[in-house]
Short mmCIF file of C-alpha atoms and ligand atoms in Angstrom, two decimals:
data_model
loop_
_atom_site.label_atom_id
_atom_site.label_comp_id
_atom_site.label_asym_id
_atom_site.label_seq_id
_atom_site.Cartn_x
_atom_site.Cartn_y
_atom_site.Cartn_z
CA MET K 113 102.54 81.99 -51.30
CA LYS K 114 98.85 82.73 -51.37
CA TYR K 115 98.88 86.52 -51.18
CA ARG K 116 100.89 88.98 -53.18
CA SER K 117 100.80 92.76 -53.31
CA VAL K 118 98.60 94.29 -56.01
CA ARG K 119 100.36 94.37 -59.39
CA GLY K 120 102.54 97.44 -59.75
CA MET K 121 102.37 98.28 -56.04
CA HIS K 122 105.47 97.63 -54.02
CA ASP K 123 106.42 97.27 -50.39
CA ILE K 124 109.24 99.51 -49.27
CA LEU K 125 111.12 97.27 -46.88
CA PRO K 126 113.03 98.41 -43.78
CA GLU K 127 116.43 97.99 -45.46
CA ALA K 128 115.42 100.50 -48.15
CA ILE K 129 113.85 103.06 -45.82
CA GLY K 130 117.20 104.73 -45.05
CA ARG K 131 117.45 106.08 -48.59
CA TRP K 132 113.87 107.37 -48.48
CA LYS K 133 114.56 109.14 -45.22
CA VAL K 134 117.64 110.88 -46.58
CA VAL K 135 115.50 112.39 -49.33
CA GLU K 136 112.44 113.11 -47.18
CA GLU K 137 114.47 114.81 -44.49
CA LYS K 138 116.36 116.92 -47.00
CA ILE K 139 113.06 118.05 -48.51
CA LYS K 140 111.61 118.94 -45.11
CA GLU K 141 114.73 120.81 -44.07
CA LEU K 142 114.85 122.74 -47.35
CA MET K 143 111.19 123.71 -47.08
CA ILE K 144 111.82 125.31 -43.70
CA ARG K 145 114.57 127.45 -45.25
CA TYR K 146 112.37 128.55 -48.15
CA ARG K 147 109.29 128.82 -45.92
CA TYR K 148 106.99 126.38 -47.66
CA HIS K 149 104.42 124.65 -45.46
CA GLU K 150 103.37 121.03 -45.66
CA ILE K 151 99.89 120.11 -46.82
CA ARG K 152 98.42 116.59 -46.81
CA PRO K 153 95.37 116.25 -49.05
CA PRO K 154 93.50 112.91 -49.09
CA LEU K 155 94.51 110.21 -51.56
CA LEU K 156 91.00 110.08 -53.05
CA GLU K 157 89.15 112.86 -54.85
CA TYR K 158 86.01 113.09 -56.94
CA THR K 159 86.99 112.09 -60.47
CA GLU K 160 85.65 115.32 -61.90
CA LEU K 161 88.45 117.30 -60.22
CA PHE K 162 91.15 115.61 -62.31
CA LYS K 163 89.09 115.65 -65.50
CA ARG K 164 88.59 119.39 -65.18
CA GLY K 165 92.07 120.21 -63.97
CA ILE K 166 94.36 117.97 -65.97
CA GLY K 167 92.27 117.68 -69.14
CA GLU K 168 90.11 114.81 -70.34
CA ASP K 169 92.09 114.12 -73.48
CA SER K 170 95.41 113.70 -71.65
CA ASP K 171 96.81 110.17 -71.37
CA LEU K 172 96.86 110.63 -67.63
CA VAL K 173 93.12 111.17 -67.34
CA GLY K 174 92.06 109.16 -70.37
CA LYS K 175 94.04 106.00 -69.71
CA GLU K 176 95.95 105.98 -66.47
CA MET K 177 93.60 106.83 -63.62
CA TYR K 178 92.44 104.47 -60.90
CA THR K 179 88.75 105.34 -61.03
CA PHE K 180 85.91 103.42 -59.42
CA PRO K 181 82.43 104.09 -58.02
CA ASP K 182 81.87 104.17 -54.26
CA LYS K 183 78.85 102.49 -52.66
CA ARG K 184 76.59 105.29 -53.70
CA GLY K 185 77.84 105.25 -57.25
CA ARG K 186 79.90 108.46 -57.05
CA SER K 187 83.00 108.30 -59.18
CA LEU K 188 86.19 108.49 -57.12
CA THR K 189 89.81 108.51 -58.28
CA LEU K 190 93.06 107.75 -56.48
CA ARG K 191 95.10 110.88 -57.07
CA PRO K 192 97.44 110.59 -60.07
CA GLU K 193 99.21 113.81 -59.03
CA ALA K 194 98.76 116.35 -56.24
CA THR K 195 98.47 119.81 -57.81
CA ALA K 196 94.73 119.50 -58.44
CA SER K 197 94.14 118.42 -54.81
CA VAL K 198 96.30 121.21 -53.38
CA VAL K 199 94.47 123.83 -55.43
CA ARG K 200 91.12 122.33 -54.42
CA ALA K 201 92.15 122.57 -50.75
CA TYR K 202 93.39 126.13 -51.22
CA LEU K 203 89.93 127.08 -52.49
CA GLU K 204 87.80 124.89 -50.27
CA HIS K 205 89.24 126.28 -47.06
CA GLY K 206 89.44 129.84 -48.31
CA ILE K 207 93.10 129.94 -47.28
CA TYR K 208 93.65 132.84 -49.69
CA ALA K 209 91.38 135.14 -47.66
CA LYS K 210 94.00 135.27 -44.89
CA GLU K 211 97.09 135.36 -47.05
CA PRO K 212 96.68 135.24 -50.83
CA LEU K 213 100.18 133.90 -51.46
CA GLN K 214 100.38 130.38 -50.09
CA LYS K 215 103.62 128.44 -50.38
CA LEU K 216 102.92 124.75 -49.88
CA TYR K 217 104.66 121.42 -50.30
CA TYR K 218 103.66 117.78 -50.16
CA LEU K 219 105.14 114.30 -50.12
CA GLY K 220 103.20 111.14 -50.72
CA PRO K 221 101.88 108.30 -52.86
CA MET K 222 100.23 108.83 -56.24
CA PHE K 223 98.51 106.23 -58.41
CA ARG K 224 98.57 105.66 -62.14
CA TYR K 225 97.32 102.62 -63.98
CA GLU K 226 100.31 102.19 -66.27
CA LYS K 227 102.08 99.13 -67.55
CA PRO K 228 104.42 98.26 -64.65
CA GLN K 229 108.07 98.31 -65.72
CA LYS K 230 111.42 99.06 -64.22
CA GLY K 231 111.34 102.41 -62.46
CA ARG K 232 107.60 102.77 -62.98
CA SER K 233 105.00 101.41 -60.59
CA ARG K 234 101.28 101.94 -60.16
CA GLN K 235 101.69 103.32 -56.69
CA PHE K 236 104.61 105.71 -56.74
CA HIS K 237 105.64 108.70 -54.68
CA GLN K 238 106.03 112.35 -55.46
CA TYR K 239 107.30 115.41 -53.69
CA GLY K 240 106.38 118.84 -54.91
CA VAL K 241 105.84 122.50 -54.13
CA GLU K 242 102.99 124.82 -55.09
CA ALA K 243 103.29 128.59 -54.72
CA ILE K 244 99.76 129.87 -55.24
CA GLY K 245 98.81 133.54 -55.47
CA SER K 246 101.43 135.52 -57.36
CA ILE K 247 102.45 136.21 -60.94
CA ASP K 248 105.88 137.53 -59.89
CA PRO K 249 108.57 135.98 -62.14
CA ALA K 250 110.83 135.93 -59.07
CA LEU K 251 108.51 133.24 -57.71
CA ASP K 252 109.03 131.05 -60.79
CA VAL K 253 112.73 131.38 -60.14
CA GLU K 254 112.37 130.66 -56.42
CA VAL K 255 110.56 127.42 -57.24
CA ILE K 256 113.28 126.47 -59.74
CA ASP K 257 115.92 127.38 -57.17
CA ILE K 258 114.33 125.05 -54.59
CA ALA K 259 114.38 122.22 -57.12
CA TRP K 260 118.00 122.97 -57.94
CA ALA K 261 119.06 123.20 -54.28
CA LEU K 262 117.35 119.92 -53.48
CA LEU K 263 119.15 117.94 -56.17
CA GLU K 264 122.46 119.68 -55.55
CA GLU K 265 122.35 119.19 -51.78
CA LEU K 266 121.51 115.53 -52.29
CA GLY K 267 124.83 115.34 -54.13
CA LEU K 268 123.64 115.11 -57.72
CA SER K 269 126.01 116.60 -60.25
CA GLY K 270 125.62 117.76 -63.84
CA LEU K 271 122.35 119.58 -63.32
CA SER K 272 120.80 121.35 -66.25
CA LEU K 273 117.56 123.22 -66.61
CA ARG K 274 115.32 122.94 -69.66
CA LEU K 275 113.12 125.97 -69.89
CA ASN K 276 110.30 127.19 -72.09
CA SER K 277 107.29 129.47 -72.00
CA ILE K 278 103.99 128.38 -73.49
CA GLY K 279 102.22 131.68 -72.79
CA CYS K 280 98.72 132.48 -71.63
CA GLN K 281 95.51 130.96 -72.96
CA ALA K 282 95.29 133.36 -75.90
CA ASP K 283 98.90 132.55 -76.91
CA HIS K 284 98.15 128.91 -76.46
CA LYS K 285 95.26 129.12 -78.85
CA ARG K 286 97.36 130.76 -81.58
CA TYR K 287 100.23 128.35 -81.04
CA ARG K 288 97.91 125.38 -81.12
CA GLN K 289 96.50 126.48 -84.47
CA GLU K 290 100.00 127.05 -85.82
CA LEU K 291 101.02 123.53 -84.75
CA LYS K 292 97.88 122.06 -86.26
CA ASP K 293 98.61 123.71 -89.61
CA TYR K 294 102.22 122.59 -89.47
CA PHE K 295 101.53 118.95 -88.56
CA THR K 296 98.49 118.50 -90.79
CA THR K 297 100.66 118.54 -93.90
CA ARG K 298 103.00 115.96 -92.36
CA LEU K 299 100.58 113.55 -90.72
CA GLU K 300 100.97 110.81 -93.29
CA SER K 301 104.45 109.96 -92.11
CA MET K 302 103.60 110.25 -88.40
CA CYS K 303 102.38 107.71 -85.85
CA GLU K 304 98.71 106.89 -85.37
CA ASN K 305 98.56 108.52 -81.94
CA CYS K 306 99.85 111.78 -83.34
CA GLN K 307 97.29 111.73 -86.13
CA GLN K 308 94.66 111.58 -83.40
CA ARG K 309 96.46 114.20 -81.28
CA CYS K 310 96.54 116.59 -84.19
CA ARG K 311 92.75 116.72 -84.05
CA THR K 312 92.30 116.77 -80.25
CA ASN K 313 95.36 118.61 -78.94
CA PRO K 314 98.35 119.16 -81.27
CA LEU K 315 100.52 120.27 -78.32
CA ARG K 316 100.60 116.65 -77.19
CA ILE K 317 102.42 115.68 -80.38
CA LEU K 318 105.48 117.47 -79.01
CA ASP K 319 105.77 114.80 -76.29
CA CYS K 320 105.82 111.91 -78.79
CA LYS K 321 109.02 109.87 -78.58
CA LYS K 322 108.54 107.97 -81.85
CA GLU K 323 111.37 108.45 -84.31
CA GLU K 324 109.12 109.16 -87.30
CA CYS K 325 107.43 111.96 -85.32
CA GLN K 326 110.59 113.39 -83.76
CA LEU K 327 111.80 114.20 -87.24
CA HIS K 328 108.89 116.60 -87.72
CA ILE K 329 108.81 117.83 -84.13
CA GLN K 330 112.37 119.14 -84.36
CA SER K 331 111.45 121.79 -86.90
CA ALA K 332 107.96 122.52 -85.56
CA PRO K 333 107.09 126.13 -84.58
CA ALA K 334 108.37 127.24 -81.18
CA SER K 335 105.90 128.43 -78.54
CA VAL K 336 108.07 131.43 -77.57
CA ASP K 337 107.39 132.91 -81.01
CA TYR K 338 103.69 133.17 -80.18
CA LEU K 339 103.85 134.95 -76.81
CA CYS K 340 101.88 138.16 -76.24
CA SER K 341 103.85 141.13 -74.89
CA ASP K 342 102.91 140.40 -71.24
CA CYS K 343 103.97 136.77 -71.46
CA SER K 344 107.09 137.72 -73.35
CA ARG K 345 108.08 140.25 -70.66
CA HIS K 346 107.41 137.68 -67.96
CA PHE K 347 109.62 135.14 -69.68
CA THR K 348 112.43 137.66 -70.10
CA ALA K 349 112.24 138.49 -66.39
CA VAL K 350 112.40 134.79 -65.46
CA ARG K 351 115.50 134.37 -67.61
CA ASN K 352 117.14 137.48 -66.16
CA TYR K 353 116.62 136.28 -62.60
CA LEU K 354 117.93 132.82 -63.48
CA GLU K 355 121.10 134.39 -64.89
CA GLN K 356 121.45 136.62 -61.85
CA LEU K 357 121.30 133.53 -59.60
CA ASN K 358 123.68 131.55 -61.81
CA LEU K 359 121.11 128.91 -62.62
CA ALA K 360 122.13 127.81 -66.09
CA TYR K 361 119.31 126.96 -68.49
CA VAL K 362 118.74 125.94 -72.06
CA ILE K 363 115.60 126.96 -73.90
CA ASP K 364 113.77 123.93 -75.17
CA PRO K 365 111.26 125.38 -77.67
CA HIS K 366 109.15 122.22 -77.66
CA LEU K 367 108.93 121.58 -73.95
CA VAL K 368 105.20 121.78 -73.17
CA ARG K 369 104.62 119.09 -70.49
CA GLY K 370 101.64 116.83 -70.78
CA LEU K 371 99.04 118.48 -68.57
CA ASP K 372 96.43 121.00 -69.66
CA TYR K 373 96.80 123.37 -66.76
CA TYR K 374 100.26 124.71 -67.58
CA THR K 375 100.70 128.31 -68.72
CA ARG K 376 103.77 130.51 -69.28
CA THR K 377 106.91 129.06 -67.65
CA VAL K 378 107.49 125.31 -67.95
CA PHE K 379 110.70 123.57 -66.93
CA GLU K 380 112.45 120.30 -66.25
CA LEU K 381 115.57 119.67 -64.24
CA ILE K 382 117.94 117.06 -65.59
CA SER K 383 120.91 115.38 -63.97
CA SER K 384 123.67 113.79 -65.99
CA HIS K 385 124.83 112.10 -62.78
CA LEU K 386 126.91 109.04 -63.65
CA GLY K 387 126.29 109.45 -67.33
CA ALA K 388 122.53 109.02 -67.41
CA GLN K 389 120.29 111.83 -68.65
CA ASP K 390 117.56 111.72 -66.06
CA SER K 391 114.77 114.23 -65.99
CA LEU K 392 114.20 114.22 -62.25
CA LEU K 393 111.49 116.79 -61.80
CA GLY K 394 109.38 119.20 -63.75
CA GLY K 395 106.88 121.94 -63.31
CA GLY K 396 105.69 125.32 -64.35
CA ARG K 397 103.01 127.95 -64.00
CA TYR K 398 99.33 127.16 -63.88
CA ASP K 399 97.75 130.60 -63.78
CA ASN K 400 94.23 129.45 -64.66
CA LEU K 401 93.72 126.38 -62.50
CA VAL K 402 92.25 128.16 -59.47
CA GLU K 403 89.78 129.90 -61.77
CA ILE K 404 88.94 126.66 -63.58
CA PHE K 405 88.01 125.23 -60.18
CA GLY K 406 85.66 128.14 -59.56
CA GLY K 407 87.92 130.47 -57.59
CA PRO K 408 89.14 134.00 -58.20
CA SER K 409 91.79 134.57 -60.85
CA THR K 410 94.94 133.37 -59.05
CA PRO K 411 98.29 132.75 -60.73
CA ALA K 412 100.46 129.91 -59.39
CA VAL K 413 103.66 127.99 -60.02
CA GLY K 414 105.06 124.68 -58.80
CA PHE K 415 106.95 121.50 -59.57
CA ALA K 416 106.76 117.80 -58.79
CA GLY K 417 109.35 115.05 -58.85
CA GLY K 418 109.28 111.30 -58.45
CA MET K 419 110.82 109.86 -55.29
CA GLU K 420 111.57 106.46 -56.84
CA ARG K 421 113.48 108.05 -59.71
CA LEU K 422 115.52 110.19 -57.37
CA ILE K 423 116.29 107.29 -55.04
CA LEU K 424 117.33 105.14 -57.98
CA VAL K 425 119.83 107.78 -59.09
CA LEU K 426 121.14 108.24 -55.56
CA GLN K 427 121.47 104.49 -55.21
CA LYS K 428 124.00 104.46 -58.01
CA ARG K 429 126.36 106.23 -55.67
CA LYS K 430 128.08 103.64 -53.57
CA GLU K 431 127.31 105.38 -50.32
CA ARG K 432 125.73 103.50 -47.48
CA THR K 433 122.55 105.46 -47.02
CA ASN K 434 120.64 102.26 -46.39
CA VAL K 435 121.90 101.36 -42.94
CA MET K 436 119.22 101.03 -40.33
CA VAL K 437 119.42 103.18 -37.24
CA ARG K 438 122.09 101.89 -34.82
CA PRO K 439 120.74 100.95 -31.38
CA ASP K 440 122.49 102.49 -28.38
CA LEU K 441 122.47 99.25 -26.44
CA PHE K 442 121.89 95.52 -26.50
CA ILE K 443 121.11 93.86 -23.15
CA ALA K 444 121.99 90.16 -23.27
CA ALA K 445 120.33 87.82 -20.78
CA LEU K 446 122.18 84.78 -19.42
CA GLY K 447 119.63 82.30 -18.10
CA ASP K 448 115.89 82.60 -17.66
CA GLU K 449 116.16 83.98 -14.13
CA SER K 450 117.79 87.18 -15.39
CA ARG K 451 115.01 87.94 -17.85
CA PRO K 452 112.70 89.86 -15.46
CA LEU K 453 115.49 92.35 -14.68
CA VAL K 454 116.47 92.62 -18.38
CA ILE K 455 112.85 93.34 -19.32
CA SER K 456 112.50 96.01 -16.61
CA LEU K 457 115.76 97.71 -17.54
CA ALA K 458 114.78 97.68 -21.20
CA GLN K 459 111.48 99.41 -20.46
CA GLN K 460 113.02 102.04 -18.19
CA LEU K 461 115.94 102.84 -20.50
CA ARG K 462 113.68 103.10 -23.55
CA ARG K 463 111.58 105.62 -21.63
CA LYS K 464 114.81 107.55 -21.07
CA ASP K 465 115.21 107.89 -24.85
CA ILE K 466 117.72 105.06 -25.23
CA SER K 467 117.34 102.91 -28.34
CA LEU K 468 117.93 99.30 -27.36
CA ASP K 469 117.10 95.70 -28.04
CA ILE K 470 116.97 92.44 -26.10
CA ASP K 471 116.52 88.80 -27.06
CA TYR K 472 113.00 87.45 -27.62
CA ARG K 473 113.95 84.09 -29.11
CA SER K 474 115.54 82.23 -26.16
CA ARG K 475 118.93 82.35 -27.85
CA SER K 476 122.16 81.24 -26.23
CA LEU K 477 124.46 84.00 -24.97
CA ARG K 478 126.78 83.40 -27.91
CA LYS K 479 123.95 83.82 -30.41
CA GLN K 480 122.71 86.94 -28.61
CA MET K 481 126.20 88.43 -29.02
CA THR K 482 126.25 87.57 -32.72
CA TYR K 483 122.90 89.28 -33.08
CA ALA K 484 124.08 92.37 -31.15
CA ASN K 485 126.97 92.64 -33.63
CA GLN K 486 124.67 92.16 -36.56
CA ILE K 487 122.43 95.06 -35.52
CA ASN K 488 125.57 97.10 -34.84
CA ALA K 489 124.71 97.98 -31.22
CA ARG K 490 126.93 100.71 -29.78
CA ASN K 491 127.09 99.12 -26.32
CA ILE K 492 126.49 95.68 -24.90
CA ILE K 493 125.78 94.60 -21.34
CA VAL K 494 125.36 91.00 -20.20
CA ILE K 495 123.10 90.25 -17.25
CA GLY K 496 123.31 86.82 -15.61
CA PRO K 497 123.16 85.29 -12.10
CA ASP K 498 126.51 86.90 -11.05
CA GLU K 499 125.40 90.37 -12.11
CA ILE K 500 122.09 89.98 -10.33
CA ALA K 501 123.83 88.82 -7.16
CA SER K 502 126.31 91.71 -7.12
CA GLY K 503 123.94 94.33 -8.51
CA THR K 504 126.64 95.42 -10.97
CA GLY K 505 127.60 94.59 -14.53
CA ARG K 506 130.07 95.59 -17.26
CA ILE K 507 128.99 97.71 -20.16
CA LYS K 508 131.13 97.42 -23.25
CA ASP K 509 131.53 100.19 -25.80
CA MET K 510 131.70 98.24 -29.06
CA ASP K 511 133.55 100.95 -31.01
CA SER K 512 136.38 101.54 -28.53
CA GLY K 513 136.30 98.12 -26.87
CA LEU K 514 136.34 99.84 -23.46
CA GLU K 515 134.45 98.23 -20.59
CA ARG K 516 132.99 100.05 -17.61
CA LYS K 517 131.64 98.71 -14.37
CA VAL K 518 128.13 99.98 -13.63
CA SER K 519 125.47 99.29 -11.06
CA LEU K 520 122.34 97.87 -12.68
CA LYS K 521 120.26 101.04 -12.35
CA PRO K 522 118.84 102.71 -15.45
CA ALA K 523 120.27 106.13 -14.63
CA GLU K 524 123.78 104.71 -14.13
CA ILE K 525 123.67 102.61 -17.27
CA GLN K 526 122.59 105.68 -19.18
CA ALA K 527 125.36 107.79 -17.64
CA ALA K 528 127.97 105.10 -18.47
CA MET K 529 126.94 105.19 -22.13
CA GLU K 530 127.21 108.95 -22.30
CA LYS K 531 130.80 108.98 -21.06
ZN1 ZN Q 678 100.22 135.81 -73.23
ZN1 ZN Q 679 103.87 110.32 -82.73
#
């Protein structure tokens, strides 16, 4: 084989598409109920957008972006996530002038230059929602409720919500200093990365998975102890609404999420489906991002989840979500002289919204029948010299085994299948 796909980028083959569609269709259906509208930003943005929005010292921007110059030397980046693009679009098109609160969702590929490993590829897919234009804590809870409904309606059990508030920028600053003071005295027994993080952004230490660091992280100061009265009230309201809606949560005092733009509410939704503890999606508020991008002060909240992760979890269920769409009909041709009629009927029936297939490989009648079974056709009709001579054929319903005599006219074949 001479050509292979780019490392870390995978084909999604037809036999796997069924599972993708189950998830995509559920998302689309749910978004109609919650009245979120789809937005499709381009896959490429100017690099500056992500540097400004996500933060230059994050791993995502510092190490994992697909960045390259275009022919004029401008730095472009394949989007590593979609929030920055959605907010850019919100501003660029002045959508807020018409209706300040915009509820949007997206689905699509993202790109991160990471070490490819199981469950992690360089082109991956995310779905997410962004509700831009309101500080209302009920909106935080609506976004969490969407996430919850999605996973629940897809059949995932054992859902639990990890929740935290990291406050506004002023709170952030105080908390950051507190963390710095706390970790500085412990750095000697912590990993090299964290020693660096302590200087650049001590919040990032909280995401470290290394055992030697976890020890210190567990008793580190909690962000909720540094909230101003506004942020504290907001967080209380979020919790009250969650309780009212029976969305159970646990406060995780060290949940901060890796991106710079988060403020106030942050959350992750975990499923213990089939024993695993999978964090399937996460999000939070980003009340300053619109302003950082040069817009008016505009609070916002959203979440994003990985499609591959979700599909992997769903795959563990033994359900057959991967079957390809069943054709309504297979028209078998007996002998070359019947092909012109078979080809005409196929065209006319397909135009009548019938899904069907015929043979394109000069197979024997027996092999055509085997193939029709393999693709699980609902009905089969054989057209040969006898059928052409009489102008009639027999259509067989493969589920019931019943056969019906029909004249070889598209409308009658269609009517026979509907009986
Ligand atoms: Zn605050
Ligand atoms: Zn560490």
